[in-house]
C-alpha atoms as one frame of an Amber mdcrd trajectory, in Angstrom:
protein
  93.666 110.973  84.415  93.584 110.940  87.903  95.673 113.402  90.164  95.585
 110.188  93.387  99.229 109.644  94.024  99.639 105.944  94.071 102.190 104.345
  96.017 104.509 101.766  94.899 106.239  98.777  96.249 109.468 100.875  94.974
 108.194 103.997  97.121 110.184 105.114  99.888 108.226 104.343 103.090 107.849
 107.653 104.824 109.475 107.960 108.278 107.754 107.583 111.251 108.094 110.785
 113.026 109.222 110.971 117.294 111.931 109.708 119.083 113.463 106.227 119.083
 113.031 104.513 122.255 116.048 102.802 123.997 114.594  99.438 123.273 114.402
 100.016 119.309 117.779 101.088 119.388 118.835  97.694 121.205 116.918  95.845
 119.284 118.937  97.184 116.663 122.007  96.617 118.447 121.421  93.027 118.882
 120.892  92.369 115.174 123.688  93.915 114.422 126.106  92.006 117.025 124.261
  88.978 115.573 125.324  89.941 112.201 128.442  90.742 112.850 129.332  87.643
 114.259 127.416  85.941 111.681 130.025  88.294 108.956 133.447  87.445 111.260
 132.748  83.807 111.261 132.217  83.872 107.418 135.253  85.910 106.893 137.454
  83.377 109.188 136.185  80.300 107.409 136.743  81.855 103.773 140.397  82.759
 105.226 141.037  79.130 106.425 139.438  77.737 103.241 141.385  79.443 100.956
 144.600  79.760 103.172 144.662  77.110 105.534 144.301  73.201 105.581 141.220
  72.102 105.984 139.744  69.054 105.725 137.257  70.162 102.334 138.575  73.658
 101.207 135.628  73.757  98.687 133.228  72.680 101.630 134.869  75.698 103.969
 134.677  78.549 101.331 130.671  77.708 100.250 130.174  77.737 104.504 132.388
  80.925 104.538 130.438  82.474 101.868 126.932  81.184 103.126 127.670  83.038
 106.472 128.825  85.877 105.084 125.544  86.243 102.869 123.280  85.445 105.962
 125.392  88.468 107.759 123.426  90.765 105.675 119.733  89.888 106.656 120.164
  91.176 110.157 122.726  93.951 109.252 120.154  95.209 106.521 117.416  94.897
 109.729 119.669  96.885 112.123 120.094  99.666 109.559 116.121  99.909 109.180
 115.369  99.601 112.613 117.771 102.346 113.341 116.167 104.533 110.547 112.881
 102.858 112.331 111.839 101.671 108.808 108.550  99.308 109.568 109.674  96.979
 107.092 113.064  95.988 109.211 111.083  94.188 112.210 110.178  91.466 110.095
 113.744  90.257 109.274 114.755  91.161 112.625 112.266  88.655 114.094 112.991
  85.936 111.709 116.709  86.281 112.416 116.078  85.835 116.044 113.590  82.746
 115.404 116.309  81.634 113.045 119.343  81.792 116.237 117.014  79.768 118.783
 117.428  76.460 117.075 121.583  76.829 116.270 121.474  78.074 120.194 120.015
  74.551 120.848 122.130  72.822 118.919 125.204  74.195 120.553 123.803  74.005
 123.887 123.473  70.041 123.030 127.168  69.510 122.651 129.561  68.685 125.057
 132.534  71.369 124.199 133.389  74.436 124.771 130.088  75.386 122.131 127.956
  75.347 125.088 128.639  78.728 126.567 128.148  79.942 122.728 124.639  78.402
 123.063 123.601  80.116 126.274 124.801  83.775 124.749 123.399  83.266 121.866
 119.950  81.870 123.306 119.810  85.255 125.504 120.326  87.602 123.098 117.524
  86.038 120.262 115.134  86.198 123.373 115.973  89.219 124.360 116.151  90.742
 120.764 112.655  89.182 120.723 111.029  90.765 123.801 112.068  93.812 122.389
 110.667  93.725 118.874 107.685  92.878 119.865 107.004  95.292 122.594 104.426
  97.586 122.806 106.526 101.089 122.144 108.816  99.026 119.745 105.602  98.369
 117.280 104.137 102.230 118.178 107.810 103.534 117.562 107.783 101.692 113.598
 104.153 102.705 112.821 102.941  99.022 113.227  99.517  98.857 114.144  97.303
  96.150 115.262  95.648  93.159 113.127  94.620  94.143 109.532  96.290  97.986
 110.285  93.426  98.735 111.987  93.946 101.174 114.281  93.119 100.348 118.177
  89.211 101.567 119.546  89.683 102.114 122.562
């Protein structure tokens, strides 16, 4: 029997030691804004599915629930990124990806949606910028191509 610990999937990934730099921590705060919003406009069209008139209440509560599910994928990324977990850029960045193309689309229509679209186009690029900066990635542990660490 060997005495190797093996790590698991199920392991706890150890935290990275240091101190979080400003732009983790608003990285973190721009997922979370996202997912809040993301959780308040769920909420409001489960409310006016199930209390008010709309058109298809069965169509408004699935969208109500959808959004409120989606809420949780940048909530859960702002808690690791926070706790800078390496794991939580990933869903972070994928979130933001996700918010350019509804930014788009609301920036297409000719309503009031269109001042939605610009806020919500500058925060997934900003949230961007900042995971993928330089002491964002050294901050979670992330090294370079293949975990190689950089020759320098």
């Amino acid at each position: 029997m060997s005495t190797e610990r093996k790590t698991t999937p199920e392991a706890p990934e150890p935290a990275v030691s240091g101190p979080r730099p400003g732009r983790l921590t608003a990285a973190a705060a721009l997922a979370a804004l996202e997912g809040l919003a993301l959780l308040a406009g769920g909420v409001y069209m489960l409310v006016m599915g199930l209390a008010g008139k709309p058109d298809n209440p069965q169509q408004a509560e699935t969208g109500g629930i959808t959004l409120i599910v989606l809420a949780l994928l940048p909530l859960l990324a702002a808690r690791g990124l926070l706790k800078l977990r390496r794991w939580s850029r990933g869903p972070a960045i994928i979130t933001q990806i996700m918010a350019l193309p509804v930014a788009w689309q609301l920036l297409q229509a000719d309503s009031a949606a269109i001042p939605a679209g610009i806020v919500l186009a500058i925060v997934a690029v900003a949230a961007l910028v900042l995971l993928v900066n330089p002491a964002t990635t050294e901050a979670l542990g992330i090294r370079g191509p293949g975990n190689v660490a950089d020759r320098k």
